Amino acid sequence: DTGVSQDPRHKITKRGQNVTFRCDPISEHNRLYWYRQTLGQGPEFLTYFQNEAQLEKSRLLSDRFSAERPKGSFSTLEIQRTEQGDSAMYLCASTHAELVGEQYFGPGTRLTVT
Amino acid sequence: AQSVTQLDSQVPVFEEAPVELRCNYSSSVSVYLFWYVQYPNQGLQLLLKYLSGSTLVKGINGFEAEFNKSQTSFHLRKPSVHISDTAEYFCAVRGKTSGSRLTFGEGTQLTVNP
């Protein structure tokens, strides 16, 4: 069990550019979650997948955000036309549907939009 | 929908002193409750969880929490803290029947001083 991994750990981009983050969940986990955490706040739910199906999206996930999990394994989160307000830590978590409740978090990708 | 209120944004204590971090929640359905810890520049690590049964739950690193349904609280306690307990602590809730997203509080920064 190597844990949840995220890549890159840090990303600095200029406003208006597109960025893509990757999350690799724990191998046997069929549920994968994305959260966003801004400075001094708790994580906020963005979206989650069960296998390759995206089952829920937060209203925080604007049209500029898109997430995929094409083969039910790793996931990508893309932000188009980044804005300064997108600067945050993007956290990925995974679990198995039979593991009631708890989610295992990756180290996060810190995005800075200049 | 659920919400979580962590009543203290910062809690400074001296080493070997007891500590209590307070958490209240609001939900229209029955819930699962969690405490996570976040060290600087890292993801979240599960400390403990309440799913059902005994209202006193024990977690890692000597922490425990008590679920109080009538007061809708889930306070975290440790009888004697160490310098290494310095971190951000998040209380989280998930509805048993309302989807699998976690809703987090804003966090409590615990600082243990020598």
PDB file of C-alpha atoms in Angstrom:
ATOM      1  CA  ASP A   1       0.000   0.000   0.000  1.00  0.00           C
ATOM      2  CA  THR A   2       1.809   3.083  -1.246  1.00  0.00           C
ATOM      3  CA  GLY A   3      -0.923   5.551  -0.321  1.00  0.00           C
ATOM      4  CA  VAL A   4      -2.568   8.218  -2.435  1.00  0.00           C
ATOM      5  CA  SER A   5      -0.133  10.145  -4.610  1.00  0.00           C
ATOM      6  CA  GLN A   6      -0.575  13.460  -6.368  1.00  0.00           C
ATOM      7  CA  ASP A   7       1.441  15.149  -9.061  1.00  0.00           C
ATOM      8  CA  PRO A   8       2.730  17.789  -9.189  1.00  0.00           C
ATOM      9  CA  ARG A   9       3.126  18.826  -5.559  1.00  0.00           C
ATOM     10  CA  HIS A  10       3.449  22.480  -6.515  1.00  0.00           C
ATOM     11  CA  LYS A  11       2.349  24.403  -9.579  1.00  0.00           C
ATOM     12  CA  ILE A  12       2.860  28.077 -10.336  1.00  0.00           C
ATOM     13  CA  THR A  13       1.027  29.392 -13.350  1.00  0.00           C
ATOM     14  CA  LYS A  14       0.037  32.685 -14.872  1.00  0.00           C
ATOM     15  CA  ARG A  15      -3.542  33.821 -14.935  1.00  0.00           C
ATOM     16  CA  GLY A  16      -5.339  32.550 -18.001  1.00  0.00           C
ATOM     17  CA  GLN A  17      -3.255  29.402 -18.404  1.00  0.00           C
ATOM     18  CA  ASN A  18      -4.645  25.874 -18.158  1.00  0.00           C
ATOM     19  CA  VAL A  19      -3.355  23.432 -15.559  1.00  0.00           C
ATOM     20  CA  THR A  20      -3.883  19.717 -14.998  1.00  0.00           C
ATOM     21  CA  PHE A  21      -3.321  17.737 -11.823  1.00  0.00           C
ATOM     22  CA  ARG A  22      -3.105  13.985 -11.435  1.00  0.00           C
ATOM     23  CA  CYS A  23      -4.154  11.749  -8.563  1.00  0.00           C
ATOM     24  CA  ASP A  24      -3.301   8.075  -8.152  1.00  0.00           C
ATOM     25  CA  PRO A  25      -5.497   6.453  -5.497  1.00  0.00           C
ATOM     26  CA  ILE A  26      -4.774   3.416  -3.385  1.00  0.00           C
ATOM     27  CA  SER A  27      -5.007   0.564  -5.870  1.00  0.00           C
ATOM     28  CA  GLU A  28      -8.022  -1.322  -4.538  1.00  0.00           C
ATOM     29  CA  HIS A  29     -10.098   1.803  -3.846  1.00  0.00           C
ATOM     30  CA  ASN A  30     -13.024   2.379  -6.177  1.00  0.00           C
ATOM     31  CA  ARG A  31     -14.010   5.835  -4.915  1.00  0.00           C
ATOM     32  CA  LEU A  32     -11.945   8.933  -5.585  1.00  0.00           C
ATOM     33  CA  TYR A  33     -12.603  12.465  -4.314  1.00  0.00           C
ATOM     34  CA  TRP A  34     -11.290  15.941  -5.073  1.00  0.00           C
ATOM     35  CA  TYR A  35     -11.305  18.701  -2.473  1.00  0.00           C
ATOM     36  CA  ARG A  36     -10.005  22.269  -2.493  1.00  0.00           C
ATOM     37  CA  GLN A  37      -8.435  23.882   0.567  1.00  0.00           C
ATOM     38  CA  THR A  38      -7.705  27.579   0.791  1.00  0.00           C
ATOM     39  CA  LEU A  39      -5.459  29.115   3.415  1.00  0.00           C
ATOM     40  CA  GLY A  40      -6.935  28.930   6.882  1.00  0.00           C
ATOM     41  CA  GLN A  41      -9.953  26.919   5.801  1.00  0.00           C
ATOM     42  CA  GLY A  42     -11.020  23.315   5.873  1.00  0.00           C
ATOM     43  CA  PRO A  43     -11.169  21.276   2.673  1.00  0.00           C
ATOM     44  CA  GLU A  44     -14.234  21.807   0.487  1.00  0.00           C
ATOM     45  CA  PHE A  45     -15.680  19.026  -1.612  1.00  0.00           C
ATOM     46  CA  LEU A  46     -15.434  19.417  -5.387  1.00  0.00           C
ATOM     47  CA  THR A  47     -16.388  16.086  -6.943  1.00  0.00           C
ATOM     48  CA  TYR A  48     -16.187  12.330  -6.606  1.00  0.00           C
ATOM     49  CA  PHE A  49     -16.042   9.211  -8.747  1.00  0.00           C
ATOM     50  CA  GLN A  50     -17.066   5.657  -8.182  1.00  0.00           C
ATOM     51  CA  ASN A  51     -14.994   3.668 -10.630  1.00  0.00           C
ATOM     52  CA  GLU A  52     -15.092   5.773 -13.809  1.00  0.00           C
ATOM     53  CA  ALA A  53     -18.473   7.392 -13.132  1.00  0.00           C
ATOM     54  CA  GLN A  54     -18.561  10.944 -11.794  1.00  0.00           C
ATOM     55  CA  LEU A  55     -21.396  10.704  -9.285  1.00  0.00           C
ATOM     56  CA  GLU A  56     -21.465  14.107  -7.641  1.00  0.00           C
ATOM     57  CA  LYS A  57     -20.208  17.612  -8.365  1.00  0.00           C
ATOM     58  CA  SER A  58     -20.207  20.598  -6.060  1.00  0.00           C
ATOM     59  CA  ARG A  59     -21.496  23.947  -7.228  1.00  0.00           C
ATOM     60  CA  LEU A  60     -17.939  25.110  -6.486  1.00  0.00           C
ATOM     61  CA  LEU A  61     -16.895  23.236  -9.627  1.00  0.00           C
ATOM     62  CA  SER A  62     -17.404  25.933 -12.230  1.00  0.00           C
ATOM     63  CA  ASP A  63     -17.425  25.351 -15.977  1.00  0.00           C
ATOM     64  CA  ARG A  64     -13.682  25.992 -16.030  1.00  0.00           C
ATOM     65  CA  PHE A  65     -13.074  22.866 -13.953  1.00  0.00           C
ATOM     66  CA  SER A  66     -13.274  19.348 -15.321  1.00  0.00           C
ATOM     67  CA  ALA A  67     -12.363  16.041 -13.756  1.00  0.00           C
ATOM     68  CA  GLU A  68     -11.972  12.623 -15.311  1.00  0.00           C
ATOM     69  CA  ARG A  69     -11.239   9.093 -14.220  1.00  0.00           C
ATOM     70  CA  PRO A  70     -11.193   7.308 -17.541  1.00  0.00           C
ATOM     71  CA  LYS A  71     -10.320   3.771 -16.498  1.00  0.00           C
ATOM     72  CA  GLY A  72     -11.449   3.866 -12.929  1.00  0.00           C
ATOM     73  CA  SER A  73      -7.887   4.167 -11.671  1.00  0.00           C
ATOM     74  CA  PHE A  74      -6.075   7.529 -11.696  1.00  0.00           C
ATOM     75  CA  SER A  75      -7.916  10.824 -12.039  1.00  0.00           C
ATOM     76  CA  THR A  76      -7.105  14.214 -13.503  1.00  0.00           C
ATOM     77  CA  LEU A  77      -8.433  17.616 -12.539  1.00  0.00           C
ATOM     78  CA  GLU A  78      -8.093  20.342 -15.147  1.00  0.00           C
ATOM     79  CA  ILE A  79      -8.622  24.043 -14.599  1.00  0.00           C
ATOM     80  CA  GLN A  80      -8.977  26.145 -17.711  1.00  0.00           C
ATOM     81  CA  ARG A  81      -8.275  29.895 -17.893  1.00  0.00           C
ATOM     82  CA  THR A  82      -6.983  30.004 -14.330  1.00  0.00           C
ATOM     83  CA  GLU A  83      -7.856  32.936 -12.094  1.00  0.00           C
ATOM     84  CA  GLN A  84      -6.093  34.190  -8.983  1.00  0.00           C
ATOM     85  CA  GLY A  85      -8.998  32.910  -6.921  1.00  0.00           C
ATOM     86  CA  ASP A  86      -8.105  29.375  -7.997  1.00  0.00           C
ATOM     87  CA  SER A  87      -4.945  29.523  -5.878  1.00  0.00           C
ATOM     88  CA  ALA A  88      -5.381  26.781  -3.298  1.00  0.00           C
ATOM     89  CA  MET A  89      -4.313  23.318  -2.245  1.00  0.00           C
ATOM     90  CA  TYR A  90      -6.078  20.644  -4.274  1.00  0.00           C
ATOM     91  CA  LEU A  91      -6.474  17.425  -2.313  1.00  0.00           C
ATOM     92  CA  CYS A  92      -7.324  14.003  -3.615  1.00  0.00           C
ATOM     93  CA  ALA A  93      -8.714  11.218  -1.436  1.00  0.00           C
ATOM     94  CA  SER A  94      -9.729   7.636  -2.054  1.00  0.00           C
ATOM     95  CA  THR A  95     -11.661   4.913  -0.325  1.00  0.00           C
ATOM     96  CA  HIS A  96     -13.568   1.746  -1.045  1.00  0.00           C
ATOM     97  CA  ALA A  97     -17.339   1.838  -1.012  1.00  0.00           C
ATOM     98  CA  GLU A  98     -17.311  -0.885   1.644  1.00  0.00           C
ATOM     99  CA  LEU A  99     -15.028   1.117   3.948  1.00  0.00           C
ATOM    100  CA  VAL A 100     -17.681   3.099   5.715  1.00  0.00           C
ATOM    101  CA  GLY A 101     -16.787   6.723   5.935  1.00  0.00           C
ATOM    102  CA  GLU A 102     -13.072   7.228   6.085  1.00  0.00           C
ATOM    103  CA  GLN A 103     -11.126   8.634   3.189  1.00  0.00           C
ATOM    104  CA  TYR A 104      -7.382   8.447   2.639  1.00  0.00           C
ATOM    105  CA  PHE A 105      -5.827  11.714   1.526  1.00  0.00           C
ATOM    106  CA  GLY A 106      -2.888  12.435  -0.694  1.00  0.00           C
ATOM    107  CA  PRO A 107      -0.324  15.178   0.034  1.00  0.00           C
ATOM    108  CA  GLY A 108      -2.070  17.680  -2.230  1.00  0.00           C
ATOM    109  CA  THR A 109      -1.092  19.917  -5.132  1.00  0.00           C
ATOM    110  CA  ARG A 110      -0.518  23.533  -4.202  1.00  0.00           C
ATOM    111  CA  LEU A 111      -1.551  25.851  -7.049  1.00  0.00           C
ATOM    112  CA  THR A 112      -0.398  29.454  -7.183  1.00  0.00           C
ATOM    113  CA  VAL A 113      -1.874  31.657  -9.895  1.00  0.00           C
ATOM    114  CA  THR A 114       0.101  34.852 -10.490  1.00  0.00           C
TER     115      THR A 114
ATOM    116  CA  ALA B   1     -26.903  19.115   4.115  1.00  0.00           C
ATOM    117  CA  GLN B   2     -24.407  19.139   6.944  1.00  0.00           C
ATOM    118  CA  SER B   3     -22.278  21.824   8.547  1.00  0.00           C
ATOM    119  CA  VAL B   4     -19.463  21.771  11.094  1.00  0.00           C
ATOM    120  CA  THR B   5     -18.372  24.448  13.526  1.00  0.00           C
ATOM    121  CA  GLN B   6     -15.032  24.274  15.257  1.00  0.00           C
ATOM    122  CA  LEU B   7     -15.335  26.659  18.118  1.00  0.00           C
ATOM    123  CA  ASP B   8     -11.678  27.571  18.527  1.00  0.00           C
ATOM    124  CA  SER B   9      -9.468  28.609  15.641  1.00  0.00           C
ATOM    125  CA  GLN B  10      -6.306  28.463  17.753  1.00  0.00           C
ATOM    126  CA  VAL B  11      -5.504  26.558  20.934  1.00  0.00           C
ATOM    127  CA  PRO B  12      -2.124  27.122  22.591  1.00  0.00           C
ATOM    128  CA  VAL B  13      -1.152  24.746  25.389  1.00  0.00           C
ATOM    129  CA  PHE B  14       1.947  23.739  27.277  1.00  0.00           C
ATOM    130  CA  GLU B  15       3.548  20.345  26.838  1.00  0.00           C
ATOM    131  CA  GLU B  16       2.048  17.588  29.019  1.00  0.00           C
ATOM    132  CA  ALA B  17      -1.125  19.614  29.624  1.00  0.00           C
ATOM    133  CA  PRO B  18      -4.544  18.215  28.677  1.00  0.00           C
ATOM    134  CA  VAL B  19      -6.341  19.615  25.663  1.00  0.00           C
ATOM    135  CA  GLU B  20      -9.872  19.653  24.248  1.00  0.00           C
ATOM    136  CA  LEU B  21     -10.699  20.746  20.718  1.00  0.00           C
ATOM    137  CA  ARG B  22     -14.378  21.475  20.292  1.00  0.00           C
ATOM    138  CA  CYS B  23     -16.590  20.510  17.365  1.00  0.00           C
ATOM    139  CA  ASN B  24     -20.315  20.953  16.843  1.00  0.00           C
ATOM    140  CA  TYR B  25     -22.229  19.805  13.811  1.00  0.00           C
ATOM    141  CA  SER B  26     -25.598  20.310  12.203  1.00  0.00           C
ATOM    142  CA  SER B  27     -27.397  17.739  10.083  1.00  0.00           C
ATOM    143  CA  SER B  28     -30.916  16.736   9.126  1.00  0.00           C
ATOM    144  CA  VAL B  29     -29.861  13.069   8.917  1.00  0.00           C
ATOM    145  CA  SER B  30     -27.800  10.706  11.033  1.00  0.00           C
ATOM    146  CA  VAL B  31     -24.088  11.178  10.565  1.00  0.00           C
ATOM    147  CA  TYR B  32     -20.660   9.652  10.737  1.00  0.00           C
ATOM    148  CA  LEU B  33     -18.066  11.861  12.442  1.00  0.00           C
ATOM    149  CA  PHE B  34     -14.322  12.152  11.981  1.00  0.00           C
ATOM    150  CA  TRP B  35     -11.265  13.988  13.224  1.00  0.00           C
ATOM    151  CA  TYR B  36      -8.350  14.502  10.859  1.00  0.00           C
ATOM    152  CA  VAL B  37      -4.920  16.012  11.545  1.00  0.00           C
ATOM    153  CA  GLN B  38      -2.863  17.976   9.039  1.00  0.00           C
ATOM    154  CA  TYR B  39       0.828  18.659   9.494  1.00  0.00           C
ATOM    155  CA  PRO B  40       2.405  21.534   7.506  1.00  0.00           C
ATOM    156  CA  ASN B  41       2.495  20.918   3.753  1.00  0.00           C
ATOM    157  CA  GLN B  42       0.965  17.481   4.111  1.00  0.00           C
ATOM    158  CA  GLY B  43      -2.374  15.862   3.424  1.00  0.00           C
ATOM    159  CA  LEU B  44      -4.883  14.901   6.067  1.00  0.00           C
ATOM    160  CA  GLN B  45      -4.483  11.873   8.299  1.00  0.00           C
ATOM    161  CA  LEU B  46      -7.403  10.230  10.049  1.00  0.00           C
ATOM    162  CA  LEU B  47      -7.179  10.398  13.852  1.00  0.00           C
ATOM    163  CA  LEU B  48     -10.444   8.675  14.722  1.00  0.00           C
ATOM    164  CA  LYS B  49     -13.993   8.107  13.575  1.00  0.00           C
ATOM    165  CA  TYR B  50     -17.446   7.533  15.040  1.00  0.00           C
ATOM    166  CA  LEU B  51     -19.709   5.286  12.994  1.00  0.00           C
ATOM    167  CA  SER B  52     -22.013   3.734  15.596  1.00  0.00           C
ATOM    168  CA  GLY B  53     -21.990   2.035  18.984  1.00  0.00           C
ATOM    169  CA  SER B  54     -19.979   3.354  21.899  1.00  0.00           C
ATOM    170  CA  THR B  55     -19.982   7.119  22.000  1.00  0.00           C
ATOM    171  CA  LEU B  56     -16.382   7.253  23.243  1.00  0.00           C
ATOM    172  CA  VAL B  57     -13.951   6.478  20.471  1.00  0.00           C
ATOM    173  CA  LYS B  58     -10.218   6.125  20.716  1.00  0.00           C
ATOM    174  CA  GLY B  59      -7.827   6.998  17.954  1.00  0.00           C
ATOM    175  CA  ILE B  60      -4.169   7.166  17.165  1.00  0.00           C
ATOM    176  CA  ASN B  61      -1.543   9.098  19.109  1.00  0.00           C
ATOM    177  CA  GLY B  62      -3.536   8.931  22.368  1.00  0.00           C
ATOM    178  CA  PHE B  63      -6.474  11.008  21.150  1.00  0.00           C
ATOM    179  CA  GLU B  64     -10.096  10.235  21.953  1.00  0.00           C
ATOM    180  CA  ALA B  65     -13.439  11.847  21.173  1.00  0.00           C
ATOM    181  CA  GLU B  66     -16.938  11.613  22.542  1.00  0.00           C
ATOM    182  CA  PHE B  67     -20.070  11.760  20.432  1.00  0.00           C
ATOM    183  CA  ASN B  68     -22.928  13.599  22.121  1.00  0.00           C
ATOM    184  CA  LYS B  69     -26.061  13.334  20.023  1.00  0.00           C
ATOM    185  CA  SER B  70     -28.197  15.630  22.164  1.00  0.00           C
ATOM    186  CA  GLN B  71     -25.614  18.400  22.004  1.00  0.00           C
ATOM    187  CA  THR B  72     -24.576  17.541  18.431  1.00  0.00           C
ATOM    188  CA  SER B  73     -20.961  17.627  19.496  1.00  0.00           C
ATOM    189  CA  PHE B  74     -17.849  15.548  18.879  1.00  0.00           C
ATOM    190  CA  HIS B  75     -15.070  17.047  20.978  1.00  0.00           C
ATOM    191  CA  LEU B  76     -11.507  15.775  20.680  1.00  0.00           C
ATOM    192  CA  ARG B  77      -9.393  15.273  23.797  1.00  0.00           C
ATOM    193  CA  LYS B  78      -5.919  14.224  24.818  1.00  0.00           C
ATOM    194  CA  PRO B  79      -4.852  13.960  28.467  1.00  0.00           C
ATOM    195  CA  SER B  80      -1.229  14.963  27.895  1.00  0.00           C
ATOM    196  CA  VAL B  81       0.058  16.605  24.725  1.00  0.00           C
ATOM    197  CA  HIS B  82       3.499  16.548  23.154  1.00  0.00           C
ATOM    198  CA  ILE B  83       5.353  19.065  21.051  1.00  0.00           C
ATOM    199  CA  SER B  84       4.801  16.741  18.090  1.00  0.00           C
ATOM    200  CA  ASP B  85       1.017  17.195  18.393  1.00  0.00           C
ATOM    201  CA  THR B  86       1.380  20.718  17.018  1.00  0.00           C
ATOM    202  CA  ALA B  87      -0.751  20.680  13.858  1.00  0.00           C
ATOM    203  CA  GLU B  88      -4.081  21.707  12.361  1.00  0.00           C
ATOM    204  CA  TYR B  89      -7.029  19.556  13.396  1.00  0.00           C
ATOM    205  CA  PHE B  90     -10.206  19.221  11.354  1.00  0.00           C
ATOM    206  CA  CYS B  91     -13.565  17.859  12.406  1.00  0.00           C
ATOM    207  CA  ALA B  92     -15.628  16.360   9.562  1.00  0.00           C
ATOM    208  CA  VAL B  93     -19.087  14.922   9.107  1.00  0.00           C
ATOM    209  CA  ARG B  94     -20.746  12.732   6.539  1.00  0.00           C
ATOM    210  CA  GLY B  95     -24.434  11.979   6.280  1.00  0.00           C
ATOM    211  CA  LYS B  96     -25.209   8.280   6.513  1.00  0.00           C
ATOM    212  CA  THR B  97     -27.740   8.457   3.708  1.00  0.00           C
ATOM    213  CA  SER B  98     -26.931  11.679   1.905  1.00  0.00           C
ATOM    214  CA  GLY B  99     -23.948  10.850  -0.238  1.00  0.00           C
ATOM    215  CA  SER B 100     -20.335  10.230   0.610  1.00  0.00           C
ATOM    216  CA  ARG B 101     -18.773  13.691   0.619  1.00  0.00           C
ATOM    217  CA  LEU B 102     -17.091  14.885   3.805  1.00  0.00           C
ATOM    218  CA  THR B 103     -17.980  18.315   5.171  1.00  0.00           C
ATOM    219  CA  PHE B 104     -15.149  19.854   7.179  1.00  0.00           C
ATOM    220  CA  GLY B 105     -14.946  22.518   9.816  1.00  0.00           C
ATOM    221  CA  GLU B 106     -12.545  25.414   9.442  1.00  0.00           C
ATOM    222  CA  GLY B 107      -9.902  23.783  11.573  1.00  0.00           C
ATOM    223  CA  THR B 108      -8.229  24.356  14.931  1.00  0.00           C
ATOM    224  CA  GLN B 109      -4.527  25.109  15.094  1.00  0.00           C
ATOM    225  CA  LEU B 110      -3.094  23.333  18.128  1.00  0.00           C
ATOM    226  CA  THR B 111       0.250  24.725  19.232  1.00  0.00           C
ATOM    227  CA  VAL B 112       2.095  22.892  21.986  1.00  0.00           C
ATOM    228  CA  ASN B 113       4.725  24.995  23.716  1.00  0.00           C
ATOM    229  CA  PRO B 114       7.616  23.674  25.814  1.00  0.00           C
TER     230      PRO B 114
END
